[in-house]
Amino acid sequence: MLKSIVKRAGLGLALSVMAVPAMATETIKAVVIDGYPARALWVKEFTDFFIPEVDKRLAETGNYQMDWQESYGGTIVKPKGVLEGIKLGLGDIGIVTTIFHNSKLPSQALSAVTPFVSADARAVAKAVDEIAKEYPAMQAEFDAQNQVYLATGVVLDTYQVFSREQVNSLADLEGSKVAGAGMNLRYLEGIEGAAGVRGGLTDFYNMVQTGLVDHAMLWPEAASTFKIAEVAPFMLKADLGAVNSKTITVNKDYWEKLPDEVKETLQEVAVAYRDHVAGIAMDKAQASRDAYVAAGGTIVEMSAEERAAWANAMPNIAAEWAKGLDDAGQPGTEMLQAYMAKLKDAGFEPVRDWSAEAATN
């Protein structure tokens, strides 16, 4: 009798345990957009690194899982349309190419207005991202576009000049047309007769091929990916500098609905992605130069004297940038000085000290 009672009690306990539902994993949909193709370095690494890393970290608790829907290469937006697309909710997460939006995102031009300082993508990415988190101005610009800033990315080791004909010096650029994007067009202002022609990375091949321009400013990894050696077989190694040109953002309305655990994971992985992509850019830099040569390209190194002449011929676009922010009530000069100090502390000696000049203006 006692044995029977114990058996019935045990069965009842087992049934009651079975009746308690296990905590279900919540699935969260995320539409990721960029206008550039999937083969572009930062897009490829979003697929290969960012997404798996988020999935791995969320799997550690099992509370949430992401349903990723990736739309690249103009499926939803063109390269210049990511900022507006995220603002309108056409995508939940986007990789914004900030150089297209200097008027809406002026603070993001920080490294672009300070050429000839550092060709190290890792150092520039880290310094800009730290500035963005130390000074509210950068994040406020994205907030005004209905999005939340996650991290700044640098996907290029340094801008170089790719040409149809061989360039050996600054004089060889005089009177020519040069393709660029955003702020780097202003690097040409000190070169007599040189004219900048605005274009996107995916346009440069045709712009050079058709003779619309004589040169294009881009970085070796992109030159290799987009087969630039076929139309511009000469590279002037000017080391204009690494520039932050990508920022991962999230639609603000979407963000506010996310659980804290998912928010924290996205923020942490965005920083890891920042360093990961910058590291790959540096790792690929030499390989990309080798690939350019293998494809028939010739590399000419610009002398230190010529680089200094170029830097000193330019207007002080950094001081202009800082003053513009100062006049708008933002700490532009302070941000510029802090950024330059971070790079100097990291061991980089600028060809021209933009912040020292800004402080005296």
Coordinates of C-alpha atoms in Angstrom, one line a residue:
M1 CA 0.0 0.0 0.0
L2 CA 2.8 2.4 1.0
K3 CA 4.7 1.5 -2.1
S4 CA 1.6 2.2 -4.3
I5 CA 1.2 5.6 -2.6
V6 CA 4.8 6.5 -3.2
K7 CA 4.6 5.5 -6.9
R8 CA 1.5 7.6 -7.4
A9 CA 3.1 10.6 -5.7
G10 CA 6.2 10.2 -7.8
L11 CA 4.1 10.0 -11.0
G12 CA 2.2 13.1 -9.9
L13 CA 5.4 15.1 -9.3
A14 CA 6.7 14.1 -12.7
L15 CA 3.5 15.1 -14.4
S16 CA 3.5 18.5 -12.6
V17 CA 7.1 19.1 -13.7
M18 CA 6.2 18.2 -17.3
A19 CA 3.3 20.6 -17.1
V20 CA 5.6 23.6 -16.4
P21 CA 6.4 25.1 -19.9
A22 CA 10.0 25.7 -20.8
M23 CA 10.9 29.4 -21.5
A24 CA 10.5 29.9 -25.2
T25 CA 13.2 31.7 -27.2
E26 CA 11.8 34.9 -28.7
T27 CA 12.6 35.5 -32.3
I28 CA 13.3 39.1 -33.4
K29 CA 13.3 40.1 -37.0
A30 CA 16.0 42.4 -38.2
V31 CA 16.2 43.8 -41.7
V32 CA 19.8 44.9 -42.6
I33 CA 20.3 47.3 -45.5
D34 CA 23.2 48.7 -47.5
G35 CA 23.2 50.0 -51.1
Y36 CA 26.7 48.5 -51.8
P37 CA 27.0 44.9 -53.1
A38 CA 27.6 41.9 -50.8
R39 CA 31.2 41.6 -52.0
A40 CA 32.2 45.0 -50.5
L41 CA 34.4 44.4 -47.5
W42 CA 32.3 45.9 -44.8
V43 CA 29.1 44.2 -46.1
K44 CA 30.8 40.8 -46.4
E45 CA 32.1 41.1 -42.9
F46 CA 28.7 42.1 -41.6
T47 CA 27.4 38.8 -43.0
D48 CA 30.4 36.7 -42.0
F49 CA 31.3 38.3 -38.6
F50 CA 28.7 40.7 -37.2
I51 CA 25.6 38.4 -37.6
P52 CA 27.2 35.2 -36.4
E53 CA 28.8 37.0 -33.4
V54 CA 25.4 38.4 -32.4
D55 CA 23.8 35.0 -32.8
K56 CA 26.5 33.3 -30.8
R57 CA 26.2 35.7 -27.9
L58 CA 22.4 35.6 -27.7
A59 CA 22.6 31.8 -27.8
E60 CA 24.5 31.8 -24.5
T61 CA 21.3 32.7 -22.7
G62 CA 18.8 31.4 -25.2
N63 CA 16.3 34.1 -24.5
Y64 CA 16.4 35.6 -28.0
Q65 CA 17.3 34.8 -31.5
M66 CA 17.5 37.0 -34.6
D67 CA 15.8 36.4 -37.8
W68 CA 18.2 38.3 -40.1
Q69 CA 17.0 39.5 -43.5
E70 CA 19.9 41.1 -45.5
S71 CA 19.2 43.4 -48.4
Y72 CA 22.2 44.7 -50.2
G73 CA 23.3 46.0 -53.6
G74 CA 20.4 48.4 -54.2
T75 CA 17.6 45.9 -53.3
I76 CA 16.0 48.4 -51.0
V77 CA 18.3 51.5 -51.2
K78 CA 21.1 52.8 -53.3
P79 CA 24.5 53.5 -51.6
K80 CA 23.6 57.1 -50.8
G81 CA 20.1 56.1 -49.5
V82 CA 20.9 54.1 -46.4
L83 CA 20.6 57.1 -44.0
E84 CA 17.2 58.0 -45.3
G85 CA 16.2 54.3 -45.5
I86 CA 16.9 53.7 -41.8
K87 CA 15.2 57.0 -40.9
L88 CA 12.0 55.9 -42.7
G89 CA 12.1 52.4 -41.4
L90 CA 12.9 50.7 -44.7
G91 CA 15.5 48.8 -42.8
D92 CA 16.1 48.2 -39.1
I93 CA 19.9 48.1 -39.1
G94 CA 22.0 49.8 -41.7
I95 CA 25.6 50.6 -42.7
V96 CA 25.5 54.3 -43.4
T97 CA 28.2 55.7 -45.7
T98 CA 28.7 58.9 -43.8
I99 CA 30.8 60.8 -46.4
F100 CA 27.7 61.3 -48.5
H101 CA 26.0 63.2 -45.7
N102 CA 28.4 66.0 -44.6
S103 CA 25.5 68.5 -44.1
K104 CA 23.4 66.1 -41.9
L105 CA 26.3 64.4 -40.2
P106 CA 29.1 67.1 -40.0
S107 CA 30.8 65.6 -36.9
Q108 CA 31.5 62.3 -38.9
A109 CA 33.9 64.2 -41.1
L110 CA 36.5 64.4 -38.4
S111 CA 39.1 62.1 -39.9
A112 CA 38.3 63.2 -43.4
V113 CA 39.2 66.8 -42.6
T114 CA 42.6 65.7 -41.1
P115 CA 44.5 64.1 -44.0
F116 CA 48.2 63.1 -43.8
V117 CA 47.9 62.0 -40.1
S118 CA 47.5 58.3 -39.9
A119 CA 47.1 55.5 -42.5
D120 CA 46.2 53.0 -39.8
A121 CA 42.5 52.1 -40.0
R122 CA 42.5 50.5 -36.6
A123 CA 43.8 53.6 -34.8
V124 CA 41.5 56.0 -36.7
A125 CA 38.4 53.8 -36.1
K126 CA 39.2 53.6 -32.4
A127 CA 39.9 57.3 -32.0
V128 CA 36.7 58.4 -33.9
D129 CA 34.5 56.0 -32.1
E130 CA 35.9 57.2 -28.7
I131 CA 35.2 60.8 -29.7
A132 CA 31.7 59.8 -30.7
K133 CA 31.1 58.3 -27.3
E134 CA 32.8 61.1 -25.3
Y135 CA 31.1 64.0 -27.1
P136 CA 27.3 63.8 -27.5
A137 CA 27.4 65.9 -30.8
M138 CA 28.0 62.9 -33.0
Q139 CA 25.3 60.7 -31.6
A140 CA 22.9 63.6 -31.6
E141 CA 23.3 64.0 -35.3
F142 CA 22.0 60.4 -35.8
D143 CA 19.3 60.9 -33.3
A144 CA 18.0 63.8 -35.5
Q145 CA 17.8 61.2 -38.3
N146 CA 15.6 58.9 -36.2
Q147 CA 18.4 56.4 -35.6
V148 CA 20.7 55.2 -32.8
Y149 CA 24.5 55.2 -33.3
L150 CA 26.3 51.9 -32.6
A151 CA 29.8 52.3 -33.8
T152 CA 32.0 54.0 -36.4
G153 CA 33.8 51.9 -38.9
V154 CA 36.9 52.4 -41.0
V155 CA 37.1 50.1 -43.9
L156 CA 40.1 51.5 -45.8
D157 CA 43.8 51.6 -44.8
T158 CA 44.3 54.9 -46.6
Y159 CA 43.3 56.8 -49.7
Q160 CA 45.6 56.7 -52.6
V161 CA 45.4 58.2 -56.1
F162 CA 44.8 55.8 -59.1
S163 CA 45.4 57.2 -62.5
R164 CA 45.2 56.5 -66.3
E165 CA 48.7 57.9 -66.8
Q166 CA 51.7 57.7 -64.4
V167 CA 51.8 60.4 -61.7
N168 CA 55.1 61.1 -59.9
S169 CA 54.5 64.4 -58.2
L170 CA 51.9 66.9 -57.2
A171 CA 52.6 68.8 -60.4
D172 CA 51.3 65.9 -62.4
L173 CA 47.9 66.4 -60.8
E174 CA 47.7 70.0 -61.9
G175 CA 44.9 70.8 -64.4
S176 CA 43.4 67.3 -64.1
K177 CA 40.0 65.8 -63.1
V178 CA 39.9 63.6 -60.0
A179 CA 37.0 61.4 -58.8
G180 CA 36.3 61.4 -55.1
A181 CA 33.5 61.3 -52.6
G182 CA 32.6 63.9 -50.0
M183 CA 35.3 65.7 -48.1
N184 CA 38.3 64.2 -49.9
L185 CA 37.4 66.4 -52.9
R186 CA 38.7 69.3 -50.9
Y187 CA 42.2 67.8 -50.8
L188 CA 42.5 69.0 -54.4
E189 CA 42.0 72.7 -53.6
G190 CA 45.6 73.5 -53.2
I191 CA 46.5 71.9 -56.6
E192 CA 46.5 74.4 -59.5
G193 CA 43.7 73.7 -62.0
A194 CA 42.7 70.3 -60.4
A195 CA 39.0 69.7 -60.4
G196 CA 37.2 67.2 -58.2
V197 CA 34.3 65.1 -59.6
R198 CA 31.9 63.6 -57.2
G199 CA 31.1 59.9 -57.5
G200 CA 30.6 56.7 -55.6
L201 CA 32.9 53.8 -55.3
T202 CA 30.8 51.7 -57.7
D203 CA 31.0 54.6 -60.3
F204 CA 34.8 55.1 -60.4
Y205 CA 35.6 52.3 -62.9
N206 CA 33.3 53.8 -65.5
M207 CA 34.3 57.4 -64.7
V208 CA 38.0 56.6 -65.4
Q209 CA 37.2 54.3 -68.4
T210 CA 35.1 56.9 -70.2
G211 CA 37.6 59.7 -69.6
L212 CA 35.2 61.7 -67.4
V213 CA 38.2 61.8 -64.9
D214 CA 41.9 61.3 -65.1
H215 CA 42.3 59.9 -61.6
A216 CA 40.3 58.5 -58.7
M217 CA 40.9 58.6 -54.9
L218 CA 40.2 55.3 -53.3
W219 CA 42.0 52.6 -51.3
P220 CA 43.8 49.5 -52.6
E221 CA 41.4 46.9 -51.3
A222 CA 38.5 48.6 -53.2
A223 CA 40.8 49.1 -56.2
S224 CA 41.3 45.3 -56.2
T225 CA 37.7 44.4 -55.6
F226 CA 36.4 46.7 -58.4
K227 CA 39.3 45.9 -60.8
I228 CA 40.5 49.5 -61.1
A229 CA 43.8 48.4 -62.5
E230 CA 42.1 47.7 -65.8
V231 CA 41.3 51.4 -66.3
A232 CA 43.8 53.1 -63.9
P233 CA 47.1 51.2 -64.0
F234 CA 49.1 53.7 -62.0
M235 CA 48.8 54.2 -58.2
L236 CA 50.4 57.2 -56.5
K237 CA 51.1 56.0 -52.9
A238 CA 50.4 59.3 -51.2
D239 CA 49.1 57.8 -48.0
L240 CA 46.4 60.5 -47.7
G241 CA 45.1 58.8 -44.6
A242 CA 42.5 56.4 -43.2
V243 CA 39.0 57.9 -43.0
N244 CA 36.0 56.7 -41.1
S245 CA 33.3 56.3 -43.7
K246 CA 30.9 53.8 -42.3
T247 CA 28.6 53.9 -39.3
I248 CA 26.3 51.1 -38.0
T249 CA 23.0 52.6 -37.0
V250 CA 19.6 51.3 -35.9
N251 CA 16.2 52.8 -36.6
K252 CA 15.2 54.5 -33.3
D253 CA 11.6 53.2 -33.3
Y254 CA 12.9 49.7 -33.8
W255 CA 15.6 50.1 -31.2
E256 CA 13.1 51.3 -28.5
K257 CA 11.2 48.0 -28.8
L258 CA 14.3 45.8 -28.5
P259 CA 14.9 43.9 -25.2
D260 CA 17.9 45.3 -23.2
E261 CA 19.8 42.1 -23.7
V262 CA 19.6 42.4 -27.5
K263 CA 20.5 46.1 -27.3
E264 CA 23.6 45.4 -25.3
T265 CA 24.7 42.6 -27.6
L266 CA 24.3 44.8 -30.7
Q267 CA 26.3 47.6 -29.1
E268 CA 29.1 45.2 -28.0
V269 CA 29.3 43.4 -31.3
A270 CA 29.3 46.7 -33.2
V271 CA 32.6 47.7 -31.4
A272 CA 34.0 44.2 -32.1
Y273 CA 33.0 44.6 -35.8
R274 CA 34.7 48.0 -35.9
D275 CA 38.0 46.6 -34.8
H276 CA 37.6 43.4 -36.9
V277 CA 36.9 45.2 -40.1
A278 CA 39.7 47.7 -39.5
G279 CA 42.1 44.9 -38.8
I280 CA 41.1 43.1 -42.0
A281 CA 41.6 46.4 -43.9
M282 CA 45.1 46.6 -42.7
D283 CA 45.8 42.9 -43.3
K284 CA 44.5 43.2 -46.8
A285 CA 46.4 46.5 -47.6
Q286 CA 49.6 44.9 -48.7
A287 CA 47.9 41.9 -50.4
S288 CA 45.7 44.4 -52.3
R289 CA 48.7 46.4 -53.5
D290 CA 50.3 43.1 -54.6
A291 CA 47.1 42.1 -56.4
Y292 CA 47.0 45.5 -58.1
V293 CA 50.5 45.0 -59.4
A294 CA 49.7 41.5 -60.5
A295 CA 46.8 42.9 -62.4
G296 CA 49.1 45.1 -64.4
G297 CA 49.3 48.1 -62.1
T298 CA 52.3 50.2 -61.2
I299 CA 52.9 51.8 -57.8
V300 CA 54.9 55.1 -57.4
E301 CA 55.7 56.2 -53.9
M302 CA 55.2 59.9 -53.2
S303 CA 58.2 61.5 -51.4
A304 CA 57.9 62.9 -47.9
E305 CA 58.6 66.4 -49.4
E306 CA 55.8 66.1 -51.9
R307 CA 53.4 64.9 -49.3
A308 CA 54.3 67.8 -47.1
A309 CA 53.9 70.2 -50.0
W310 CA 50.4 68.7 -50.7
A311 CA 49.3 69.0 -47.1
N312 CA 50.6 72.6 -46.8
A313 CA 49.0 73.6 -50.1
M314 CA 45.5 72.7 -48.8
P315 CA 43.3 75.2 -47.0
N316 CA 42.9 74.2 -43.3
I317 CA 39.7 72.3 -43.8
A318 CA 40.0 70.9 -40.2
A319 CA 39.9 74.4 -38.7
E320 CA 37.0 75.3 -41.0
W321 CA 35.2 72.2 -39.9
A322 CA 35.8 72.9 -36.2
K323 CA 34.7 76.5 -36.5
G324 CA 31.5 75.4 -38.3
L325 CA 30.6 73.2 -35.3
D326 CA 31.7 75.8 -32.8
D327 CA 29.4 78.3 -34.4
A328 CA 26.5 75.8 -34.2
G329 CA 27.1 75.4 -30.5
Q330 CA 29.0 72.2 -30.7
P331 CA 32.6 71.6 -29.4
G332 CA 34.2 71.4 -32.8
T333 CA 37.7 72.7 -31.8
E334 CA 37.7 70.6 -28.7
M335 CA 36.8 67.5 -30.6
L336 CA 39.5 68.1 -33.2
Q337 CA 42.1 68.6 -30.5
A338 CA 41.0 65.5 -28.6
Y339 CA 41.1 63.4 -31.8
M340 CA 44.6 64.6 -32.8
A341 CA 45.8 64.0 -29.3
K342 CA 44.6 60.4 -29.4
L343 CA 46.5 59.7 -32.6
K344 CA 49.6 61.4 -31.4
D345 CA 49.4 59.3 -28.2
A346 CA 49.1 56.3 -30.4
G347 CA 52.4 57.2 -32.0
F348 CA 51.3 59.0 -35.2
E349 CA 53.1 62.2 -36.2
P350 CA 50.9 64.4 -38.5
V351 CA 52.5 65.9 -41.6
R352 CA 50.5 69.0 -40.7
D353 CA 49.1 69.8 -37.2
W354 CA 45.6 70.8 -38.0
S355 CA 44.5 71.2 -34.4
A356 CA 47.3 73.5 -33.5
E357 CA 46.3 75.8 -36.3
A358 CA 42.6 75.6 -35.4
A359 CA 43.4 76.6 -31.8
T360 CA 45.0 79.9 -33.1
N361 CA 42.2 80.8 -35.4

